[in-house]
Coordinates of C-alpha atoms in Angstrom, one line a residue:
X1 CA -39.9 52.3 78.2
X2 CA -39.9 48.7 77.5
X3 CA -42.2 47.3 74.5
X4 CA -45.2 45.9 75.6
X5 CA -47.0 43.3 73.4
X6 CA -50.9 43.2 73.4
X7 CA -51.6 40.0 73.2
X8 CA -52.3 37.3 75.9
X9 CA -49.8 34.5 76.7
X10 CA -52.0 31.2 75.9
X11 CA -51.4 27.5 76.4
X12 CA -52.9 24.8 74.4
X13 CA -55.4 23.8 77.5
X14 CA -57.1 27.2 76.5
X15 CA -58.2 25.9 73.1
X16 CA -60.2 22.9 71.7
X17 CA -60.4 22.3 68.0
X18 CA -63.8 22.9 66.5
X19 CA -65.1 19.8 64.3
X20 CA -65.2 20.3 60.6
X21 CA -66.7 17.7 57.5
X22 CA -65.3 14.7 58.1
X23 CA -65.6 12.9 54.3
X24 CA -65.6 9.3 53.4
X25 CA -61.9 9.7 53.2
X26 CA -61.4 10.2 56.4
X27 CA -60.9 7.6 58.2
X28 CA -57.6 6.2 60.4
X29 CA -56.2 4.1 57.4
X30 CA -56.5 7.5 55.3
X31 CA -54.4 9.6 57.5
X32 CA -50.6 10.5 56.4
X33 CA -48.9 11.8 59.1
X34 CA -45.4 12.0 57.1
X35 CA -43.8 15.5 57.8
X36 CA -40.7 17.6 56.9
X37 CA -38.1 17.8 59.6
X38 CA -35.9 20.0 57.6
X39 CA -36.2 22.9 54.9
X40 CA -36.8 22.7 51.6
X41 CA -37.4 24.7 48.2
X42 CA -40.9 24.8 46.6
X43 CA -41.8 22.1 44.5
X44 CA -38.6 20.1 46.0
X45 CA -38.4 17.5 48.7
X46 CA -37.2 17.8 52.4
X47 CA -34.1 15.6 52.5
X48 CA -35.5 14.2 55.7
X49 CA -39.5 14.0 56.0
X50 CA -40.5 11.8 59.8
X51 CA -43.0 9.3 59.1
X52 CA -44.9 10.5 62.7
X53 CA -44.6 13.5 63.4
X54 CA -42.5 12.9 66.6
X55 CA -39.0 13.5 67.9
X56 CA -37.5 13.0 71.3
X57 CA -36.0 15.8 73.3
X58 CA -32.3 16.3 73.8
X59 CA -32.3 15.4 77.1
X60 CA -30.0 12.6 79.3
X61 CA -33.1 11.3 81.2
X62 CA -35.2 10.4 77.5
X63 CA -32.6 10.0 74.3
X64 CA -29.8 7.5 73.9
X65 CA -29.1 5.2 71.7
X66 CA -31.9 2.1 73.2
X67 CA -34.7 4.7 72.8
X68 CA -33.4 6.4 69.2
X69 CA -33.5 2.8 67.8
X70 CA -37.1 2.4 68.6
X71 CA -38.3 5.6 68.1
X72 CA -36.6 5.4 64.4
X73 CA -38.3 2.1 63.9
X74 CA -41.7 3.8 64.8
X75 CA -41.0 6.4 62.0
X76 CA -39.8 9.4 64.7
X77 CA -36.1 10.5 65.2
X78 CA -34.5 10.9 68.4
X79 CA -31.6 13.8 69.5
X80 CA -28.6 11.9 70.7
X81 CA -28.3 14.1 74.5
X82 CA -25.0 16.7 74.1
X83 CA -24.4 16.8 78.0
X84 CA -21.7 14.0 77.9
X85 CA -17.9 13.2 76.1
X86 CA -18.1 13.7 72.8
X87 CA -16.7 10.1 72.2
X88 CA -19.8 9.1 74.0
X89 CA -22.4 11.0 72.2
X90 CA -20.7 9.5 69.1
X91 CA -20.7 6.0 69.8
X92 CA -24.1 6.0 70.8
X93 CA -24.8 7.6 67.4
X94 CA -22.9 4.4 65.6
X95 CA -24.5 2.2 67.4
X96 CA -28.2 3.6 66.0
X97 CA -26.7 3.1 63.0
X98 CA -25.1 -0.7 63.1
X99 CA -28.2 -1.7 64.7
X100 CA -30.9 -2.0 62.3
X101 CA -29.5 -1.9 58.1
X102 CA -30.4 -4.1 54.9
X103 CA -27.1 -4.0 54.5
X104 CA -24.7 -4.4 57.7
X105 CA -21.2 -3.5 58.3
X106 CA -19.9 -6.8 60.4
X107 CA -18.4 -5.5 64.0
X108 CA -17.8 -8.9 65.3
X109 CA -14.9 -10.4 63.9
X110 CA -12.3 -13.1 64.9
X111 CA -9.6 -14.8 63.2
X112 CA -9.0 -18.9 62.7
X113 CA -6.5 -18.9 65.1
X114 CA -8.4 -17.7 68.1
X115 CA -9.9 -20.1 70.2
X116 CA -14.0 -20.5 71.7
X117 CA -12.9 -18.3 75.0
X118 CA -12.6 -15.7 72.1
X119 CA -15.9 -16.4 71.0
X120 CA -17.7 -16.1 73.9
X121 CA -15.9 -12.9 75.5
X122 CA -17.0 -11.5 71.6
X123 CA -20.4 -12.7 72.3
X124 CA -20.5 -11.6 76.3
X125 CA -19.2 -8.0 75.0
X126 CA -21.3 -7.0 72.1
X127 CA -24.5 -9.7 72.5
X128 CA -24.0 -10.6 68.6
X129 CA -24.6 -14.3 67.9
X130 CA -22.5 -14.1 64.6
X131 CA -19.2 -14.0 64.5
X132 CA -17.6 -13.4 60.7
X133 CA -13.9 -15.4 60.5
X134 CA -11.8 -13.3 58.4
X135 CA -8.4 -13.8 57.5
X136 CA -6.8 -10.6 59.5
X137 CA -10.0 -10.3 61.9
X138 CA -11.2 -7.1 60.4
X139 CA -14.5 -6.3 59.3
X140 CA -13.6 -6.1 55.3
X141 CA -10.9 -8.8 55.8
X142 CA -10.7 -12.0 53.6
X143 CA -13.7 -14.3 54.7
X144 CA -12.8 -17.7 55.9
X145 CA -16.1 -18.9 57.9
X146 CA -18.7 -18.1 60.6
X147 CA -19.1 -18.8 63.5
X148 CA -22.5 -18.9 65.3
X149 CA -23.8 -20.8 68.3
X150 CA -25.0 -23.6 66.3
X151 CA -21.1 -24.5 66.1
X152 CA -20.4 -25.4 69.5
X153 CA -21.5 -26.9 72.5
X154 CA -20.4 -25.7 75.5
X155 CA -20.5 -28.5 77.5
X156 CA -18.1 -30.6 75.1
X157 CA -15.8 -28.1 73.3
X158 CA -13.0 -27.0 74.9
X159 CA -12.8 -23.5 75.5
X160 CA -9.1 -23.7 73.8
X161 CA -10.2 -25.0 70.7
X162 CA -9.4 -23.2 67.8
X163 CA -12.1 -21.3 65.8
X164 CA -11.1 -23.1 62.5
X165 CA -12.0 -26.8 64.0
X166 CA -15.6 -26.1 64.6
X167 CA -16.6 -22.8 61.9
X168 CA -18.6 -23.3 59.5
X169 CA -16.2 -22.9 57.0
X170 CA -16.6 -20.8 53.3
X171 CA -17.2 -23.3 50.4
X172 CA -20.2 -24.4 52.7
X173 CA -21.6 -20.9 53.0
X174 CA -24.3 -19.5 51.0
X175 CA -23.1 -16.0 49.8
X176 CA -24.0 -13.5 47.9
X177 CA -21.8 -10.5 45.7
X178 CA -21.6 -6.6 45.9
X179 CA -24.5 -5.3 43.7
X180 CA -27.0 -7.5 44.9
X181 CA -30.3 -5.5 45.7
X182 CA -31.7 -5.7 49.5
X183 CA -35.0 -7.0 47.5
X184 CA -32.7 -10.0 46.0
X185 CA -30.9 -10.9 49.0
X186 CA -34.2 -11.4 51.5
X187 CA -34.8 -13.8 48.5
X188 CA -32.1 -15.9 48.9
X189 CA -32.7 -16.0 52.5
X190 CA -35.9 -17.1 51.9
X191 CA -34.6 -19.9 49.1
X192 CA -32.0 -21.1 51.3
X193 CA -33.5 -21.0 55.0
X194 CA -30.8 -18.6 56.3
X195 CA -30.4 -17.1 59.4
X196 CA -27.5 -14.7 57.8
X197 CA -26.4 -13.8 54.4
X198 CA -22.9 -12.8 53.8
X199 CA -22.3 -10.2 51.3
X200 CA -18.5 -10.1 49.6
X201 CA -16.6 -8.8 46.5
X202 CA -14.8 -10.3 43.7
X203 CA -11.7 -10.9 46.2
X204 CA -13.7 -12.8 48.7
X205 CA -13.3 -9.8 51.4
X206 CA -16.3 -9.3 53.7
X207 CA -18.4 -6.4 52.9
X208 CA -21.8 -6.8 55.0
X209 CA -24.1 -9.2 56.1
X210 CA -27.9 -9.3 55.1
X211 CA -30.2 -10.8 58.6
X212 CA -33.5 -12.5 58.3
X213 CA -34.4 -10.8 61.6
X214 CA -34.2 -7.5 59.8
X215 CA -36.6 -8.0 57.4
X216 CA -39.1 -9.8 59.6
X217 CA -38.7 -6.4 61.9
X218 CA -39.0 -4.3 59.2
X219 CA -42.1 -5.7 57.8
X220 CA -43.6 -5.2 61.8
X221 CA -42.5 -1.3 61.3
X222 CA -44.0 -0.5 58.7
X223 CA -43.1 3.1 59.6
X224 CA -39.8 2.9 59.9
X225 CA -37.5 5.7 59.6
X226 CA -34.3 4.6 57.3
X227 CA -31.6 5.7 55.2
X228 CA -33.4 5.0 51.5
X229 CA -29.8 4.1 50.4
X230 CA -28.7 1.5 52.5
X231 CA -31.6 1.5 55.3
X232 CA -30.4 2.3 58.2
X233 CA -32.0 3.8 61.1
X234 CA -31.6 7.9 61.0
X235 CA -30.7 9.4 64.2
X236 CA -30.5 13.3 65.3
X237 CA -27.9 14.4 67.6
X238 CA -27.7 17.7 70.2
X239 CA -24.3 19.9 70.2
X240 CA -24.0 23.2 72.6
X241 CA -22.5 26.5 70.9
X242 CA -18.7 25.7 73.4
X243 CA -17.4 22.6 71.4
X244 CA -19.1 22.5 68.1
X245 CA -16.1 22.6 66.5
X246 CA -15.1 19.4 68.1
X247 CA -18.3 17.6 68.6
X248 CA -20.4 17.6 65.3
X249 CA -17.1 16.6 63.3
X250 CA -16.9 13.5 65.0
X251 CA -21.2 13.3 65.3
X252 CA -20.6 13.4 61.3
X253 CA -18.1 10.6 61.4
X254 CA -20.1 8.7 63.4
X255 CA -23.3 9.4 60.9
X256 CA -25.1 11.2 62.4
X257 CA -28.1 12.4 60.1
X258 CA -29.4 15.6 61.7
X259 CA -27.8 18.0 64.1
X260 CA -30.0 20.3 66.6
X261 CA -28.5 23.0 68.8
X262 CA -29.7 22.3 72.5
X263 CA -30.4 25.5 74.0
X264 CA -32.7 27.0 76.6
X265 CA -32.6 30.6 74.6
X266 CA -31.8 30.3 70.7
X267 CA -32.4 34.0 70.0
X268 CA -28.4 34.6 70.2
X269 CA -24.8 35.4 68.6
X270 CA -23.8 32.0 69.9
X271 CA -26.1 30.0 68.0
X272 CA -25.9 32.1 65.1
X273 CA -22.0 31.6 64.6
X274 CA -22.6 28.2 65.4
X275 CA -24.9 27.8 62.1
X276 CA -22.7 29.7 60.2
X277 CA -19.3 27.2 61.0
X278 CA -21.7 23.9 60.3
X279 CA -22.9 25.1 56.9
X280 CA -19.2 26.1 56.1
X281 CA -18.1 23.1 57.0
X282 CA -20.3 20.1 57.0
X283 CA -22.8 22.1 54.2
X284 CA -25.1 18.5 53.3
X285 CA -25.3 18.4 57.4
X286 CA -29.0 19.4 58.2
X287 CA -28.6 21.2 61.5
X288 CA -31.8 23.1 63.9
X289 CA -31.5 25.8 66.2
X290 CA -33.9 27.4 69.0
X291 CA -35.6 27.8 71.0
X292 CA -37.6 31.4 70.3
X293 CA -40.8 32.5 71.0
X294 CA -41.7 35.2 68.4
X295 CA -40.9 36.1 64.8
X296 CA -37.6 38.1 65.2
X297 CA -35.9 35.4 66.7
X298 CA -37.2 32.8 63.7
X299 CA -35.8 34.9 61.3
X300 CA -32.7 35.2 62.8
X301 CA -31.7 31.5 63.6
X302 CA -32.8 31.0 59.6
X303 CA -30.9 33.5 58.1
X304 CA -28.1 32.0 59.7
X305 CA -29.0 29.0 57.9
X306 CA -31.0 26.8 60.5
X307 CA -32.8 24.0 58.7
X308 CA -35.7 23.9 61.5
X309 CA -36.7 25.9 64.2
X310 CA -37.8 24.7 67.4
X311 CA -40.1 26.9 69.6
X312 CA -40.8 26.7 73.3
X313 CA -39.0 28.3 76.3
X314 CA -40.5 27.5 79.8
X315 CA -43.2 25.4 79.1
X316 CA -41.7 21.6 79.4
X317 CA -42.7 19.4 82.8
X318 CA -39.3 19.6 84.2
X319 CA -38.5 23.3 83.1
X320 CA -38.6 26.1 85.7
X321 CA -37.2 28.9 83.4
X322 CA -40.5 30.9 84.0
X323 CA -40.0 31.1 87.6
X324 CA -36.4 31.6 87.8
X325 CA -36.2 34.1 85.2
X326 CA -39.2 35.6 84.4
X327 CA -39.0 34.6 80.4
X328 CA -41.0 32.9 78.3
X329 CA -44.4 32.4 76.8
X330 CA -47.4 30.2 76.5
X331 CA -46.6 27.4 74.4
X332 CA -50.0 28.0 71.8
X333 CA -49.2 31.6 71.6
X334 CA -45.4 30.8 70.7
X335 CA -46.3 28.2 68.2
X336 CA -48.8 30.3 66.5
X337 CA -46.6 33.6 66.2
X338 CA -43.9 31.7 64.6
X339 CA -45.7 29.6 62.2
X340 CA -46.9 33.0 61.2
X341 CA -43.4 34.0 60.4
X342 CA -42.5 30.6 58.6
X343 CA -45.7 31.6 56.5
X344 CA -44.6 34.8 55.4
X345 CA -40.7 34.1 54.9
X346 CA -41.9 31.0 52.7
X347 CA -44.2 33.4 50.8
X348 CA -41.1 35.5 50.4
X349 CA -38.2 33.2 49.4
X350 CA -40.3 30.0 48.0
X351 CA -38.3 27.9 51.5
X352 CA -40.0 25.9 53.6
X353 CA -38.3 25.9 57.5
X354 CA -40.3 23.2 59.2
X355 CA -40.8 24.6 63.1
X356 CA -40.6 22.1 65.5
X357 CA -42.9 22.7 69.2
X358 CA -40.8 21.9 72.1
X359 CA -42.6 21.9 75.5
X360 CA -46.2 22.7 76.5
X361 CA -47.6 18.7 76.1
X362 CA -50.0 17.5 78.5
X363 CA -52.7 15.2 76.9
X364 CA -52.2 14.0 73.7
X365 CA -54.9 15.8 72.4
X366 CA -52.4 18.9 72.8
X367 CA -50.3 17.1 70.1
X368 CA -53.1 18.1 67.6
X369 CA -53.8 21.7 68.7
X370 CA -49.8 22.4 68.3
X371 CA -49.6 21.0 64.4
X372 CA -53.3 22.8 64.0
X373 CA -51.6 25.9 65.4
X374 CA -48.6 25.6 62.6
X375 CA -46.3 23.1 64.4
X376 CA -44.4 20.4 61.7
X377 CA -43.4 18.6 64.3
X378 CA -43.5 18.1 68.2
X379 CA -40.0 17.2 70.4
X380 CA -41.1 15.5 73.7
X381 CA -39.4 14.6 76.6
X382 CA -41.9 13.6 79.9
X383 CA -43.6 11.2 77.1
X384 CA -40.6 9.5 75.8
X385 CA -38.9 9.1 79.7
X386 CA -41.6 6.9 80.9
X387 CA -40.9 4.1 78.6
X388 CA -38.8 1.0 79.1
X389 CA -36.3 2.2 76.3
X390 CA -35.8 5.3 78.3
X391 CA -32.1 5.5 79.7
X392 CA -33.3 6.2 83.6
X393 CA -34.0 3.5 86.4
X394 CA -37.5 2.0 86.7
X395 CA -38.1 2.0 90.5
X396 CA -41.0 1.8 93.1
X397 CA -42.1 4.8 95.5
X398 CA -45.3 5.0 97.5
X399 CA -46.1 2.1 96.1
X400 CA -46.2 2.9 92.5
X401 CA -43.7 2.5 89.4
X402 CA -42.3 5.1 87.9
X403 CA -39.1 6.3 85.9
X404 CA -36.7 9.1 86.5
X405 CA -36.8 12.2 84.8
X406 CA -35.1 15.7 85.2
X407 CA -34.0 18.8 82.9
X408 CA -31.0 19.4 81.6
X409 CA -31.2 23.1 83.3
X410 CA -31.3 20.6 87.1
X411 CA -28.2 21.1 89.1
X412 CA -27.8 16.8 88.3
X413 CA -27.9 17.5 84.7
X414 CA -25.1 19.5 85.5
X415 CA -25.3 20.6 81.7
X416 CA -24.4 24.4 82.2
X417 CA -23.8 24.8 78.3
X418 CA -27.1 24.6 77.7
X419 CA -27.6 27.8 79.9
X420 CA -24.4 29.6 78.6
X421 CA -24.3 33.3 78.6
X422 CA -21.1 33.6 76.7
X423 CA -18.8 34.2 79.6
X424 CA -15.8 31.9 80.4
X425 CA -17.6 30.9 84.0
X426 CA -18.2 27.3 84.0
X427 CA -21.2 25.9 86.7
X428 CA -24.7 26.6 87.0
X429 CA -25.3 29.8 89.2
X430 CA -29.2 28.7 89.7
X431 CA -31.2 25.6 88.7
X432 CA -34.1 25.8 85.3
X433 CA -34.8 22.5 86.2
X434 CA -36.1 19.9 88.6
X435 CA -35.2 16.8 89.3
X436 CA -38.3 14.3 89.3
X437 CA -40.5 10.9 88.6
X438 CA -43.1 10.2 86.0
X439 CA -45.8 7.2 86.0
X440 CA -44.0 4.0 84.5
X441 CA -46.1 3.2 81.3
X442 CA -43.8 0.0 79.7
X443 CA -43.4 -0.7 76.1
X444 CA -43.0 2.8 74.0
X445 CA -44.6 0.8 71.0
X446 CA -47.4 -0.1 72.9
X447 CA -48.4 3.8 74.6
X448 CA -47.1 4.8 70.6
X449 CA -50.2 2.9 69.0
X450 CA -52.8 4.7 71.3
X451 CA -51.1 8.4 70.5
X452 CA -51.3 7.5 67.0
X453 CA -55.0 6.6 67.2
X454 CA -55.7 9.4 68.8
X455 CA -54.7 12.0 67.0
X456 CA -55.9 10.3 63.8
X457 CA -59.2 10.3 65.4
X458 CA -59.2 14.1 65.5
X459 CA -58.2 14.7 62.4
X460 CA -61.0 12.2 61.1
X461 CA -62.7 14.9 63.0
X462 CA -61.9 17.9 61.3
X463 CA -62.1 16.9 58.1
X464 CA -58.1 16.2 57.2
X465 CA -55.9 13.5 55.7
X466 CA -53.0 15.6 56.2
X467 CA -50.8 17.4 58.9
X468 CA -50.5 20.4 55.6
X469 CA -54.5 20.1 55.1
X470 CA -54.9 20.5 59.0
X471 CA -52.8 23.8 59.1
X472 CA -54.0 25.0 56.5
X473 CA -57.8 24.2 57.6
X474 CA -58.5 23.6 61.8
X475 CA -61.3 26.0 63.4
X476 CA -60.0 26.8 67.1
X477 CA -61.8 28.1 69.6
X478 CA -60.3 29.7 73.0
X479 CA -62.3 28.1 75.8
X480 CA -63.1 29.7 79.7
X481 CA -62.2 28.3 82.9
X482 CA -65.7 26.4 83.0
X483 CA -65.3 24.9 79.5
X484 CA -62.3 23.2 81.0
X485 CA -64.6 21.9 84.0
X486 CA -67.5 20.9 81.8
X487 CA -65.0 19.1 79.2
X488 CA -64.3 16.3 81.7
X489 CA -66.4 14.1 83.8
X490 CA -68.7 16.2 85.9
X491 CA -71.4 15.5 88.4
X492 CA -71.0 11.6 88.8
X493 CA -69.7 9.7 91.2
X494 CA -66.9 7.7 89.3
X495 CA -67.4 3.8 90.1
X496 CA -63.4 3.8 90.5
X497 CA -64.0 6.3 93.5
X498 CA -67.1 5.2 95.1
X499 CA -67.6 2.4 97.7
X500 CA -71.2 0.1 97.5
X501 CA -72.3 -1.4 100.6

């Protein structure tokens, strides 16, 4: 007979948080909303801890490499999507990392002997207006100049010339040596009025430039996510349990800082041999599994050596996994089970796996009850997609603007990995996803800020400065069908509706 469990499947519509003391402390400039994203030993430090408590979901209609750069400079992380070439995948991971860094590694880079026409195909291709001149063209060659648009006018240089006749040549650069501190060289900027600080070593060979735009970027992010090392902008990526053993060596290469296994059922053999070939080979690799829904299958994924856990199967926007297949379970209920079991193995070991809620998001008050319920963090796709820096088309229908979005289980997804059962049939047999729109709402940055209020608001609310404190202290309440009515406008006539003659 099959084993039945007692409890109810819940959502997080069916709870509302319960105020508790809110202190002189807390108010919105008080709250820290800094949180582990991978696992870590009592009285030790995650090696990655999000600044927000947000990360996108591993999905081709919400995270390449335009959103992961400005989800990382709002202090989240994005999952690089798996359903594509691996070269792909990894070159949208390098570019995540060349595009924001104290310290950058040059990628545009001509010799003397090439001509403007060079220039400008360099400066069509990649969008960079600094060109270094190095002796061989490469990126740690020799340097001889720069080049930047200041150093030619179209409408008088020839488009033969060659680079050496109008560069602005070395001995009139202002440079700086290897050893210099990120602190020191925004200094010299400063000093000298530059645009662009070359940084070389004792044999005059290129090692990274040093931009004023970065610093005037960082200090408008001041939640950044970066590499304390040599700043750059982490970045997750997604691999399936088919070619791991191709994809996250060159995800590594690429530098990658995070791995996450992107599957609709994470309670399996295949994710569990996947884990166990990462932390043989790439051990300093962080790298999460899921999804699961109940204790048993948390336990497995980490003692195969998952650094997170991600929990949620059937309750995303685009997800149809529940109707299709008749498995799942309310989002709260998930959440809540499985922090339990992060609870207890932490009691047990002294380890700390953060869990991460996938799915279930409608309001952004939802955001809180999932992190009161246990939740480290929350991956989010539907939010996420309806930003510019989404990768989907921004179009018009019925009159209003909105931005593609469908799941990776949607026959246009066409990412059957995700869905694998182990056999050696390739295809989907049946879509878990649709295909679909969501309400255009512009600049992430801007719908970011308003999140962000939010949900420092409520935890103003009940009495906590922390995402630990709120765990460890939120009062929830289960709420009936007329709660829900009577917690929204009720018998008014909304202006927006009504019609005055």
């Amino acid at each position: 007979m099959a084993i039945f469990t007692s409890d109810t499947s819940h959502t997080f519509g069916e709870y509302l948080l319960i105020p508790g003391l809110t202190t002189r402390e807390c108010t919105p400039e008080n709250i820290d909303l800094r949180t582990p994203l991978t696992k870590f030993r009592k009285g030790e430090e995650p090696k990655i801890r999000l600044n927000i408590p947000f990360v996108s979901a591993v999905m081709q209609s919400v995270s390449d490499n335009k959103l992961a750069i400005e989800l990382a400079r709002n202090g989240g992380l994005s999952f690089i999507f798996v359903s594509q070439p691996i070269e792909d995948q990894a070159e949208m991971v390098r570019k995540v990392k060349k595009f924001k860094a104290g310290f950058v590694t040059s990628d545009s880079n001509l010799t003397p002997d090439q001509t403007l026409k060079d220039v400008l195909d360099l400066v069509a291709e990649t969008g960079h207006s600094t060109i270094a001149i190095t002796e061989d063209g490469t990126p740690d060659g020799r340097l001889l100049g720069l080049v930047t648009s200041r150093d030619y006018r179209l409408s008088t240089t020839p488009r033969e010339t060659p680079i050496r006749d109008f560069m602005t040549p070395f001995d009139k650069l202002h440079v700086a040596k290897v050893g210099i501190t990120l602190s020191e060289a925004n200094d010299l900027i400063w000093e000298h009025k530059l645009n662009t600080l070359p940084v070389i070593d004792d044999n005059q060979r290129l090692q990274y430039f040093v931009f004023r735009k970065d610093y005037d970027s960082h200090r408008q992010n001041p939640y950044e996510l970066s590499d304390k090392k040599n700043k750059t902008l982490l970045v997750g990526a997604g691999v399936n349990t088919r070619d791991y053993k191709e994809r996250i060596p060159a995800l590594v290469e690429a530098g990658a800082d995070v791995l996450c296994i992107d599957s609709s059922d994470g309670y399996s053999e295949w994710q569990k041999e996947t884990l166990e070939w990462c932390k043989a080979h790439y051990p300093d690799i962080p790298i999460g599994a899921g999804n699961v829904v109940e204790r048993e299958g948390f336990r497995y994924l980490v003692d195969a050596g998952a650094d997170f856990i991600k929990v949620g199967i059937g309750g995303g926007s685009i997800c149809i996994t529940r109707e299709q297949k008749g498995i799942g379970r309310g989002q709260a209920s998930a959440v809540i089970e499985v922090a339990e079991a992060r609870d207890e193995y932490y009691k047990e070991t002294g380890i700390y796996v953060p869990i991460c809620s996938d799915g279930g998001i409608v309001y952004d008050y939802h955001m809180v009850l999932a992190m009161a319920m246990g939740a480290d963090f929350l991956m989010m796709g539907r939010y996420f997609a309806r930003f510019d820096e989404s990768p989907t088309k921004l179009l018009r229908v019925n009159g209003n603007y909105v931005k593609e979005y469908w799941g990776e289980g949607s026959n246009r997804a066409k990412n059957w990995q995700r869905y694998d059962s182990g056999s050696d049939t390739k295809g989907m047999k049946f879509e878990e996803g649709v295909d679909s729109y969501v309400p255009y709402a512009g600049k992430m940055k801007d719908s970011l800020v308003s999140t962000l209020a939010k949900i420092k608001s409520t935890m103003c609310s009940c009495g906590s400065t922390t995402l630990s404190h709120l765990r460890d202290h939120a009062r929830i309440t289960l709420i009936s069908q007329t709660s829900i009515v009577e917690g929204g406008a009720h018998d008014v006539i909304l202006k927006d509706s009504a019609k005055v003659q």
